[in-house]
Structure formats: structure tokens, C-alpha cells
Amino acid sequence: MADREGETGGLTISAAEWRQIVDSAVDTAIITTDREGRITSWNEGARRILGWSEAEMRGQSLARLFPDNVGAQAIAAEMRDAQRRGRGGGEEGWRQRKDGKLIWAAGELTPIRDTTSEVTGFTKVLRDRSRQREAEEQLSEERRNLEILNRAGSALALETDLHKLVQIVTDAGVDLTGAQFGAFFYNVLNAAGESYMLYTLSGVPLEAFSKFPMPRNTQVFAPTFEGAGIVRSDDITQDPRYGHNEPHRGMPEGHLPVRSYLAVPVISRTGDVIGGLFFGHAEPAIFTDQSERGLTGLAGEAAVAIDNARRSQAAEQEHAQRRATEGALEASEDRLRLANEAADI
């Protein structure tokens, strides 16, 4: 490609050569407009990033790229800044594609000037930063989840009261997943060795569940209570395992609405299922792979803490029984001694 001498004595290139250059920037949208912001050129990168062809966008306003009807004001502000300071925009934000999807983009607007420095139009350069934003959000979420797990782990290590312990776990699970509510249904043994189920709630008051029976071993609940694995559904009402049991065939009347569903078993070191963590949200597709990973870690910490609390309780009970036995033996020895003393008299 040969440069040629322009009338001003500077090096210039032809329009065709310029078009080849801007179209080679396939990862960057390069768009030009007139003074009013109407599009005059639209490169290959713009087509790939935003979806519209140049023919569709010529004569259109850049305002079309902004969602929520804020485009006209935003472009007007960018053009004012570009004329005053040589650059407008520069902030990252949401932009709309032809298919309606939103992308996270960074861009700026610069003025095009003629030989008299009069502004004749603008150049818009836009870059899609959706992947970078997603990676940054994922990293931020992982850090947040780690903080929640560390905070919960520290609290669990200090707690020996079983009910308080499982409440810590339930609260942490809601924080981790973004659920509207969560519950931890767990088995306990009474003094007679009989097993029964209790639960804690987070996100809603206890009264929200008090009128409903404990979960049964239905097709939805069974994998959790049997320790088979995690159950996650973007819409549990559409799950083939849902709604097969009488009398409700799904959520009982008055139950909190649940679309997104996530349940994780809590399994002890010995392989016994201690209980299950259950989380719900009224909107679909709330829970993610990251939610599962976070809850898996939390369930592991919960299992260790509950095992430790139960061993501590068992040790205390054994110690109390020993003291009671020793007390009874001492009392018996005292009675025998008194009886012997009375016989000597």
C-alpha cells in the first residue's frame, strides 16, 4: 500500500486504504458520525461486536446502542465533552446489540476536524469488555464466598451448641447462594437414643414453615436425605421429579414460592447423613456452579462442626453419668458407714 502526497504536504491514504485498515480491527468497533451524531461509517469490528450491518446503521444515531432510552442524553454529553476537551465518554457501561443482548463495553468519542479545526463529525471507538467483566465479577464473587466460608468456619469452631451451630450454617448458605430463604433439616438423637428431625431457617421467620409438615422422602428430597448428591434446578416446578406425591403434588398451599432450588446433603465422617441444606428463590435460574461449590465447602465444614459438637455433648453426658454414678456410690458408702456406726452403738 503506497502513501501519496496530499495537498497540505502531509502523508495521506485513500478512502479504500483507510477502509481496509479500520475493517482489519475486527475486535474493535470503529464508527464515524456527522456533527449531529448520525452514523456515516461502521467497520467490520462494529458488525461483529454489535450485530448490525453498516447498511442498517448508516444515518442512525449512536443513541441506538444504549439501553433504557438513555442514549440521546448520553451521546449529546459525549459530543459536548469531545468538542470541549478532545474526548468524550471513556466510561464503561452496558451497550445493546441488535439481538437485544447487552454487552459491557468501554469506548470514547473524539472529534473529527477539518483544516480550519472546525468539528465536522466524530469517531467512536468501542471495545467489548464483557468477558473481562465476567472474569472480574467471578473473581470478586469467589473472594466474597471465601470470606463467608472463613467467617462461618471461625464461628463454627467456637460453637458447641448444636442449634446455634446449624443456624450459623443456614445463614452462611443464604449469603453464599443469594437465596431468598434457606433451611437446614437435620437429625438429632434424644436421651433415649431416638432420632427426630429439627430445622433452622434463614431469610424468613420460623412462622413461614411452622404450619407445614417436615419434608418427606419424595423424589425431590430423597437424593439429599439419602446423601446421593447435590440437587440443583433452574425451575423445580418443571423438574420431572416434582409434583408426584399426594396430597399437594408440589408445594403446599401457602408455601413460599420456589422456582430456583438447590439442596446439598451434610454427611458425617462416618458416612452417615446428618441432614440437608435446602435453598429456594422465587425467580428461576438463580443458583450457579459457584453456588454449588460454595455450599459443598459449607456442608463439609458443617459436618465436621456437628460431629465435634456431638462428641463434645457425648463426652459431657458421659462425664455427667460418671459423676452421678460416683455420687450414688459415695451416698451408698455413707449409708453403709452410718449403718455400721449405729450397729457398734
Coordinates of C-alpha atoms in Angstrom, one line a residue:
M1 CA 0.0 0.0 0.0
A2 CA 1.7 3.2 -1.1
D3 CA 1.2 6.6 0.7
R4 CA 0.7 9.6 -1.6
E5 CA 1.3 13.2 -1.1
G6 CA -1.7 15.3 -0.1
E7 CA -2.4 18.9 -0.9
T8 CA -1.3 20.1 2.6
G9 CA 2.1 18.4 2.2
G10 CA 1.4 15.6 4.7
L11 CA 1.1 11.9 4.0
T12 CA -2.4 10.7 3.3
I13 CA -4.1 7.5 2.3
S14 CA -7.0 6.8 0.1
A15 CA -10.5 6.1 1.4
A16 CA -10.2 2.5 0.2
E17 CA -7.0 2.1 2.1
W18 CA -8.4 3.6 5.2
R19 CA -11.4 1.3 5.0
Q20 CA -9.1 -1.7 4.8
I21 CA -7.3 -0.5 7.9
V22 CA -10.4 0.1 10.1
D23 CA -12.0 -3.2 8.9
S24 CA -8.9 -5.1 10.0
A25 CA -9.7 -4.1 13.6
V26 CA -12.2 -6.9 14.0
D27 CA -12.1 -6.8 17.8
T28 CA -12.8 -3.1 18.0
A29 CA -15.9 -1.1 16.8
I30 CA -14.7 2.0 14.9
I31 CA -17.7 4.2 13.9
T32 CA -17.8 7.7 12.5
T33 CA -20.7 10.2 12.6
D34 CA -21.6 13.6 11.4
R35 CA -21.8 16.7 13.6
E36 CA -25.3 15.6 14.8
G37 CA -24.1 12.1 15.7
R38 CA -25.7 10.3 12.8
I39 CA -23.5 7.3 11.7
T40 CA -21.5 7.7 8.5
S41 CA -19.3 4.6 8.6
W42 CA -19.4 1.3 10.5
N43 CA -16.5 -1.1 10.4
E44 CA -16.3 -4.9 10.5
G45 CA -15.5 -4.8 14.2
A46 CA -18.7 -2.9 14.9
R47 CA -20.7 -5.5 12.9
R48 CA -19.1 -8.4 14.9
I49 CA -19.5 -6.7 18.3
L50 CA -22.9 -5.1 17.9
G51 CA -24.6 -7.3 15.2
W52 CA -25.9 -4.6 12.8
S53 CA -24.5 -4.2 9.3
E54 CA -23.2 -0.9 8.1
A55 CA -26.2 -0.6 5.7
E56 CA -28.6 -1.0 8.7
M57 CA -26.8 1.7 10.8
R58 CA -25.9 4.4 8.3
G59 CA -27.9 7.5 9.2
Q60 CA -28.9 6.1 12.6
S61 CA -28.0 7.8 15.8
L62 CA -25.4 6.3 18.2
A63 CA -28.1 6.6 20.8
R64 CA -29.4 3.3 19.4
L65 CA -26.6 1.4 21.2
F66 CA -27.7 2.5 24.6
P67 CA -30.4 0.5 26.6
D68 CA -33.2 2.1 28.7
N69 CA -33.8 5.1 26.5
V70 CA -30.7 7.0 27.9
G71 CA -28.8 7.1 24.6
A72 CA -29.8 10.5 23.3
Q73 CA -28.7 12.3 26.5
A74 CA -25.5 10.2 26.8
I75 CA -24.4 10.8 23.2
A76 CA -25.2 14.5 23.5
A77 CA -23.0 14.7 26.6
E78 CA -20.2 12.8 24.9
M79 CA -20.2 15.1 21.9
R80 CA -20.1 18.2 24.1
D81 CA -17.1 16.8 26.0
A82 CA -15.4 15.7 22.8
Q83 CA -15.6 19.3 21.4
R84 CA -14.6 20.9 24.7
R85 CA -11.9 18.5 25.9
G86 CA -11.0 16.5 22.8
R87 CA -12.5 13.3 24.2
G88 CA -16.0 12.3 25.4
G89 CA -17.2 9.2 27.1
G90 CA -14.5 6.8 28.3
E91 CA -16.6 5.2 31.0
E92 CA -17.6 1.5 30.8
G93 CA -21.2 0.6 30.7
W94 CA -23.9 -1.5 29.1
R95 CA -24.5 -1.3 25.4
Q96 CA -27.2 -3.1 23.4
R97 CA -26.7 -5.4 20.4
K98 CA -29.0 -6.0 17.5
D99 CA -30.3 -9.2 19.1
G100 CA -31.3 -7.3 22.2
K101 CA -28.4 -8.8 24.3
L102 CA -26.4 -6.4 26.4
I103 CA -22.6 -6.2 26.4
W104 CA -20.3 -4.5 28.8
A105 CA -18.2 -2.1 26.7
A106 CA -15.6 0.7 27.1
G107 CA -15.5 3.4 24.5
E108 CA -14.7 7.0 23.8
L109 CA -15.7 9.7 21.3
T110 CA -13.2 12.0 19.6
P111 CA -13.9 14.9 17.2
I112 CA -13.0 14.9 13.5
R113 CA -11.8 18.3 12.4
D114 CA -11.2 19.9 9.0
T115 CA -8.2 22.0 8.0
T116 CA -9.7 25.0 9.9
S117 CA -10.1 23.0 13.1
E118 CA -13.9 23.0 12.6
V119 CA -15.6 19.9 14.0
T120 CA -17.2 18.0 11.1
G121 CA -18.0 14.8 12.9
F122 CA -16.9 12.3 15.5
T123 CA -15.1 8.9 15.7
K124 CA -16.5 6.4 18.2
V125 CA -14.1 3.6 19.3
L126 CA -15.8 0.8 21.3
R127 CA -14.4 -2.4 22.8
D128 CA -16.4 -5.3 24.2
R129 CA -15.2 -6.0 27.8
S130 CA -17.9 -8.5 28.7
R131 CA -15.5 -11.4 29.2
Q132 CA -13.2 -9.3 31.4
R133 CA -16.1 -8.0 33.4
E134 CA -17.4 -11.6 33.9
A135 CA -13.9 -12.8 35.0
E136 CA -13.6 -9.8 37.4
E137 CA -17.1 -10.5 38.8
Q138 CA -16.3 -14.2 39.2
L139 CA -13.1 -13.4 41.0
S140 CA -14.9 -10.9 43.2
E141 CA -17.6 -13.4 44.0
E142 CA -15.0 -16.1 44.8
R143 CA -13.3 -13.8 47.2
R144 CA -16.6 -12.9 48.8
N145 CA -17.6 -16.6 49.1
L146 CA -14.2 -17.4 50.7
E147 CA -14.7 -14.6 53.2
I148 CA -18.2 -16.0 54.1
L149 CA -16.8 -19.5 54.4
N150 CA -13.9 -18.3 56.6
R151 CA -16.2 -16.3 58.8
A152 CA -18.6 -19.2 59.2
G153 CA -15.7 -21.6 59.8
S154 CA -14.3 -19.4 62.6
A155 CA -17.7 -19.2 64.2
L156 CA -18.4 -22.9 63.9
A157 CA -15.0 -23.7 65.5
L158 CA -16.1 -21.8 68.7
E159 CA -19.7 -23.1 68.9
T160 CA -20.8 -26.2 70.7
D161 CA -24.5 -25.6 70.9
L162 CA -26.0 -27.7 68.1
H163 CA -28.9 -25.4 67.3
K164 CA -26.8 -22.3 67.2
L165 CA -24.2 -24.1 65.1
V166 CA -26.7 -25.1 62.4
Q167 CA -28.2 -21.6 62.4
I168 CA -24.7 -20.2 61.5
V169 CA -24.6 -22.7 58.7
T170 CA -28.0 -21.8 57.3
D171 CA -27.3 -18.1 57.4
A172 CA -24.0 -18.6 55.7
G173 CA -25.7 -20.7 53.0
V174 CA -28.2 -17.9 52.2
D175 CA -25.3 -15.4 51.9
L176 CA -23.3 -17.7 49.6
T177 CA -26.1 -18.5 47.2
G178 CA -28.2 -15.3 47.1
A179 CA -31.3 -17.4 48.0
Q180 CA -34.4 -15.7 49.3
F181 CA -34.5 -18.3 52.1
G182 CA -32.7 -21.4 53.3
A183 CA -33.4 -24.2 55.7
F184 CA -31.3 -26.9 57.4
F185 CA -33.2 -30.0 58.2
Y186 CA -31.1 -32.2 60.5
N187 CA -31.5 -35.4 62.6
V188 CA -30.8 -35.4 66.3
L189 CA -30.8 -38.1 69.0
N190 CA -32.7 -37.6 72.2
A191 CA -31.5 -39.0 75.6
A192 CA -33.3 -42.3 74.8
G193 CA -31.4 -42.7 71.6
E194 CA -34.5 -41.9 69.5
S195 CA -34.0 -40.0 66.2
Y196 CA -36.1 -37.0 65.2
M197 CA -35.7 -34.0 62.9
L198 CA -35.3 -30.3 63.6
Y199 CA -34.7 -27.4 61.3
T200 CA -33.4 -23.8 61.2
L201 CA -34.4 -21.1 58.8
S202 CA -32.7 -18.1 57.3
G203 CA -34.2 -15.3 55.2
V204 CA -37.7 -15.8 56.6
P205 CA -39.3 -16.1 60.1
L206 CA -39.9 -19.5 61.6
E207 CA -43.6 -18.9 61.2
A208 CA -43.2 -19.3 57.5
F209 CA -42.7 -23.0 57.8
S210 CA -44.4 -23.8 61.2
K211 CA -47.7 -24.9 59.6
F212 CA -46.1 -27.3 57.2
P213 CA -45.0 -30.9 57.9
M214 CA -41.4 -31.9 57.7
P215 CA -40.2 -32.8 54.2
R216 CA -40.9 -36.4 53.2
N217 CA -38.7 -38.7 51.3
T218 CA -40.1 -37.7 47.9
Q219 CA -38.2 -37.9 44.6
V220 CA -37.1 -34.3 45.0
F221 CA -36.0 -34.6 48.7
A222 CA -34.7 -38.2 48.6
P223 CA -31.3 -37.6 47.0
T224 CA -30.4 -35.1 49.7
F225 CA -31.7 -37.1 52.7
E226 CA -30.1 -40.2 51.3
G227 CA -26.8 -38.5 50.7
A228 CA -26.8 -39.2 47.0
G229 CA -25.6 -35.8 45.9
I230 CA -26.5 -32.2 45.1
V231 CA -29.8 -31.4 43.5
R232 CA -30.0 -28.1 41.6
S233 CA -32.8 -27.0 39.4
D234 CA -33.3 -23.7 37.5
D235 CA -37.0 -24.3 37.9
I236 CA -38.0 -27.1 40.2
T237 CA -41.7 -26.8 39.1
Q238 CA -40.6 -28.1 35.7
D239 CA -38.4 -30.9 37.1
P240 CA -39.7 -34.4 36.2
R241 CA -39.2 -35.4 39.8
Y242 CA -41.6 -32.7 41.1
G243 CA -45.2 -32.9 41.9
H244 CA -45.8 -36.7 42.1
N245 CA -46.8 -37.0 45.8
E246 CA -50.3 -36.6 47.3
P247 CA -51.9 -34.7 48.7
H248 CA -50.2 -31.5 47.4
R249 CA -48.4 -32.6 44.3
G250 CA -45.9 -29.9 44.8
M251 CA -45.6 -27.1 47.2
P252 CA -48.4 -27.0 49.8
E253 CA -50.8 -24.1 49.5
G254 CA -49.4 -21.0 51.2
H255 CA -45.8 -22.2 50.9
L256 CA -43.2 -19.7 49.9
P257 CA -42.9 -19.7 46.0
V258 CA -39.9 -21.7 44.8
R259 CA -38.5 -21.8 41.2
S260 CA -34.8 -22.0 41.7
Y261 CA -33.9 -24.9 44.0
L262 CA -30.6 -26.1 45.5
A263 CA -30.1 -28.8 48.1
V264 CA -26.9 -30.3 49.5
P265 CA -26.6 -33.2 51.9
V266 CA -24.5 -32.9 55.0
I267 CA -22.6 -36.1 55.6
S268 CA -20.5 -37.0 58.7
R269 CA -17.0 -38.5 58.6
T270 CA -18.6 -42.0 59.1
G271 CA -20.8 -41.6 56.0
D272 CA -24.0 -41.0 58.0
V273 CA -26.3 -38.3 56.6
I274 CA -26.7 -35.7 59.3
G275 CA -29.2 -33.7 57.3
G276 CA -29.6 -31.4 54.3
L277 CA -29.3 -27.8 53.3
F278 CA -32.1 -26.5 51.2
F279 CA -32.3 -23.1 49.4
G280 CA -35.0 -21.5 47.3
H281 CA -35.8 -18.5 45.3
A282 CA -39.0 -17.3 43.6
E283 CA -37.1 -16.5 40.3
P284 CA -35.7 -19.2 38.0
A285 CA -32.0 -19.8 37.3
I286 CA -30.6 -18.1 40.3
F287 CA -28.1 -20.7 41.5
T288 CA -24.9 -21.4 39.7
D289 CA -21.9 -23.8 39.7
Q290 CA -20.3 -21.3 42.1
S291 CA -23.3 -21.7 44.4
E292 CA -22.8 -25.5 44.4
R293 CA -19.0 -25.2 45.1
G294 CA -19.7 -22.8 48.0
L295 CA -22.3 -25.0 49.5
T296 CA -20.2 -28.1 49.1
G297 CA -17.5 -26.4 51.2
L298 CA -20.0 -25.2 53.7
A299 CA -21.6 -28.6 54.1
G300 CA -18.2 -30.1 54.8
E301 CA -17.5 -27.5 57.5
A302 CA -20.9 -28.1 58.9
A303 CA -20.4 -31.9 59.1
V304 CA -17.1 -31.5 60.9
A305 CA -18.6 -28.9 63.4
I306 CA -21.7 -31.1 64.1
D307 CA -19.5 -34.2 64.6
N308 CA -17.3 -32.3 67.0
A309 CA -20.4 -30.8 68.8
R310 CA -21.9 -34.2 69.2
R311 CA -18.7 -35.7 70.5
S312 CA -18.4 -32.9 73.0
Q313 CA -22.0 -33.4 74.1
A314 CA -21.5 -37.2 74.4
A315 CA -18.4 -36.6 76.5
E316 CA -20.3 -34.2 78.7
Q317 CA -23.1 -36.7 79.1
E318 CA -20.6 -39.5 79.9
H319 CA -18.9 -37.2 82.4
A320 CA -22.2 -36.3 84.0
Q321 CA -23.2 -40.0 84.2
R322 CA -19.8 -40.8 85.8
R323 CA -20.3 -38.0 88.3
A324 CA -23.8 -39.3 89.1
T325 CA -22.6 -42.9 89.5
E326 CA -19.7 -41.7 91.7
G327 CA -22.2 -39.6 93.7
A328 CA -24.6 -42.6 94.1
L329 CA -21.6 -44.8 95.2
E330 CA -20.5 -42.3 97.7
A331 CA -24.0 -41.9 99.1
S332 CA -24.3 -45.7 99.3
E333 CA -20.9 -45.9 101.2
D334 CA -22.1 -43.1 103.5
R335 CA -25.3 -45.0 104.3
L336 CA -23.3 -48.2 104.9
R337 CA -20.9 -46.4 107.2
L338 CA -23.7 -44.8 109.2
A339 CA -25.4 -48.2 109.5
N340 CA -22.1 -49.8 110.8
E341 CA -21.7 -47.0 113.3
A342 CA -25.2 -47.4 114.5
A343 CA -24.6 -51.2 114.9
D344 CA -21.5 -50.5 117.1
I345 CA -23.5 -48.3 119.4

